[in-house]
mmCIF file of C-alpha atoms and ligand atoms in Angstrom:
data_model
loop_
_atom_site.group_PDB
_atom_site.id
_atom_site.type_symbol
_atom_site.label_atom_id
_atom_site.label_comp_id
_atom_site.label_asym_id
_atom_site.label_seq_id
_atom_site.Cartn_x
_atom_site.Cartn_y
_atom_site.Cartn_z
ATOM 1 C CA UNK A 1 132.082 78.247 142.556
ATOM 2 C CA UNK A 2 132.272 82.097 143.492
ATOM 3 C CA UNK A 3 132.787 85.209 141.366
ATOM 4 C CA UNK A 4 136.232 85.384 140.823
ATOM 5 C CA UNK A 5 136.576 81.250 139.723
ATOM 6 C CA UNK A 6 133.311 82.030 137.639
ATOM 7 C CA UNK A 7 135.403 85.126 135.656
ATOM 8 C CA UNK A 8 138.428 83.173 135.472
ATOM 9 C CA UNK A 9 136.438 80.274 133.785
ATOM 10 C CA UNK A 10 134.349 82.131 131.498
ATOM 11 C CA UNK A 11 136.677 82.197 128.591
ATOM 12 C CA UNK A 12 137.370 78.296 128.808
ATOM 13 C CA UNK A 13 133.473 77.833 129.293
ATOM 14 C CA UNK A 14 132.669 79.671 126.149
ATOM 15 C CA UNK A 15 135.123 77.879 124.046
ATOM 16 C CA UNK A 16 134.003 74.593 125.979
ATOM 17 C CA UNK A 17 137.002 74.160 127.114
ATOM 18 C CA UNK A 18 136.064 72.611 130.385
ATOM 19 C CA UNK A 19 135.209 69.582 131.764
ATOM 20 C CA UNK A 20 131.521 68.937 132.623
ATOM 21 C CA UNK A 21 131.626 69.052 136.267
ATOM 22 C CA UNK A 22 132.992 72.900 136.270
ATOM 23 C CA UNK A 23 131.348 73.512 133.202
ATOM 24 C CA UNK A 24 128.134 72.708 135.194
ATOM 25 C CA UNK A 25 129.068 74.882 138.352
ATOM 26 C CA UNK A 26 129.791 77.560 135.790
ATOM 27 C CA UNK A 27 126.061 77.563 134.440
ATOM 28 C CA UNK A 28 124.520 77.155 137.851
ATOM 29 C CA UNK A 29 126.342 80.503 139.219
ATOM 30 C CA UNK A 30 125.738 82.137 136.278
ATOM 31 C CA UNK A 31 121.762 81.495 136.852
ATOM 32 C CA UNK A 32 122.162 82.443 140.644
ATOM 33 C CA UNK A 33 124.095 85.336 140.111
ATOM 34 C CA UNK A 34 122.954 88.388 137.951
ATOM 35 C CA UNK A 35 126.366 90.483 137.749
ATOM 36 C CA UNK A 36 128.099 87.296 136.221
ATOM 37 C CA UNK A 37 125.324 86.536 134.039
ATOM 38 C CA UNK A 38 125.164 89.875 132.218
ATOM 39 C CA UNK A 39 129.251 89.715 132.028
ATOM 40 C CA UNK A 40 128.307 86.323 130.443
ATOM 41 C CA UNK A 41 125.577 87.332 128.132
ATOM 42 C CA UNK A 42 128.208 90.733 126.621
ATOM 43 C CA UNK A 43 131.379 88.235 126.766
ATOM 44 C CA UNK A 44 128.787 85.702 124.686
ATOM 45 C CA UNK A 45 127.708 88.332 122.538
ATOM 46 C CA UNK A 46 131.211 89.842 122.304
ATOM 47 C CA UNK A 47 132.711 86.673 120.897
ATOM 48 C CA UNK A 48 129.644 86.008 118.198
ATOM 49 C CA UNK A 49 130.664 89.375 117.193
ATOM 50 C CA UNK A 50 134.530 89.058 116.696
ATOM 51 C CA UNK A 51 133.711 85.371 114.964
ATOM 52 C CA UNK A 52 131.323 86.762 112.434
ATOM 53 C CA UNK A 53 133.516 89.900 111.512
ATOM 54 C CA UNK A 54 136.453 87.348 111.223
ATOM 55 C CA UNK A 55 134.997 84.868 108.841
ATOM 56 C CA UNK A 56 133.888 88.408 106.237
ATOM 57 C CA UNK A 57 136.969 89.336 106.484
ATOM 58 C CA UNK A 58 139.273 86.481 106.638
ATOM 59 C CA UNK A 59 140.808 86.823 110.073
ATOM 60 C CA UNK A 60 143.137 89.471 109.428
ATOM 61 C CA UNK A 61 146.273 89.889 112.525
ATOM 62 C CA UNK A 62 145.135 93.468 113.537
ATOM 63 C CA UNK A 63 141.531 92.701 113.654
ATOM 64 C CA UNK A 64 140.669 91.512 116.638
ATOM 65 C CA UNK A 65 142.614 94.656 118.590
ATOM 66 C CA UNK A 66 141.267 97.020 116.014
ATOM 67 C CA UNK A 67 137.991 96.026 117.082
ATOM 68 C CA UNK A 68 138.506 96.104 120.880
ATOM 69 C CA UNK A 69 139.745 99.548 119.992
ATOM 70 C CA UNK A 70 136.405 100.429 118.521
ATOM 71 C CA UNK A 71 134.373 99.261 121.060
ATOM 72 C CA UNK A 72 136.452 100.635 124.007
ATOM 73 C CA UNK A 73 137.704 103.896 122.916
ATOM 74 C CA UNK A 74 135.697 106.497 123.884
HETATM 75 ZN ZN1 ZN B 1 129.137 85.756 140.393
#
């Protein structure tokens, strides 16, 4: 597992998509390597976010890119 296969599975790994085998090399980069653990932690935190304002307000279409909009407009 390197960077790049740790980025492209992070999605998949947070929706436990994957099997347990790369699911497992997932977690053990993430613990060896710092930059892909802090990507993990504000992906992690990123999603909680978007599921929470989803459920209050009942998954509307433009939601999800009105809140990336929020977050990365500057
Ligand atoms: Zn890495």
């Amino acid at each position: 597992m390197n960077c790049r296969e740790c980025k492209e599975h992070l999605y998949e790994y947070l929706d436990r998509e994957l099997t347990p085998e790369v699911e497992r090399d997932i977690r053990l980069h993430l613990e060896e390597c710092p930059p892909c653990g802090e990507q993990f932690d504000f992906e992690k935190l990123f999603l909680e976010f978007l599921k929470a304002r989803c459920r209050a307000q009942g998954a509307p279409p433009e939601l999800k890119r009105r809140i990336l909009n929020e977050l990365f407009d500057e």
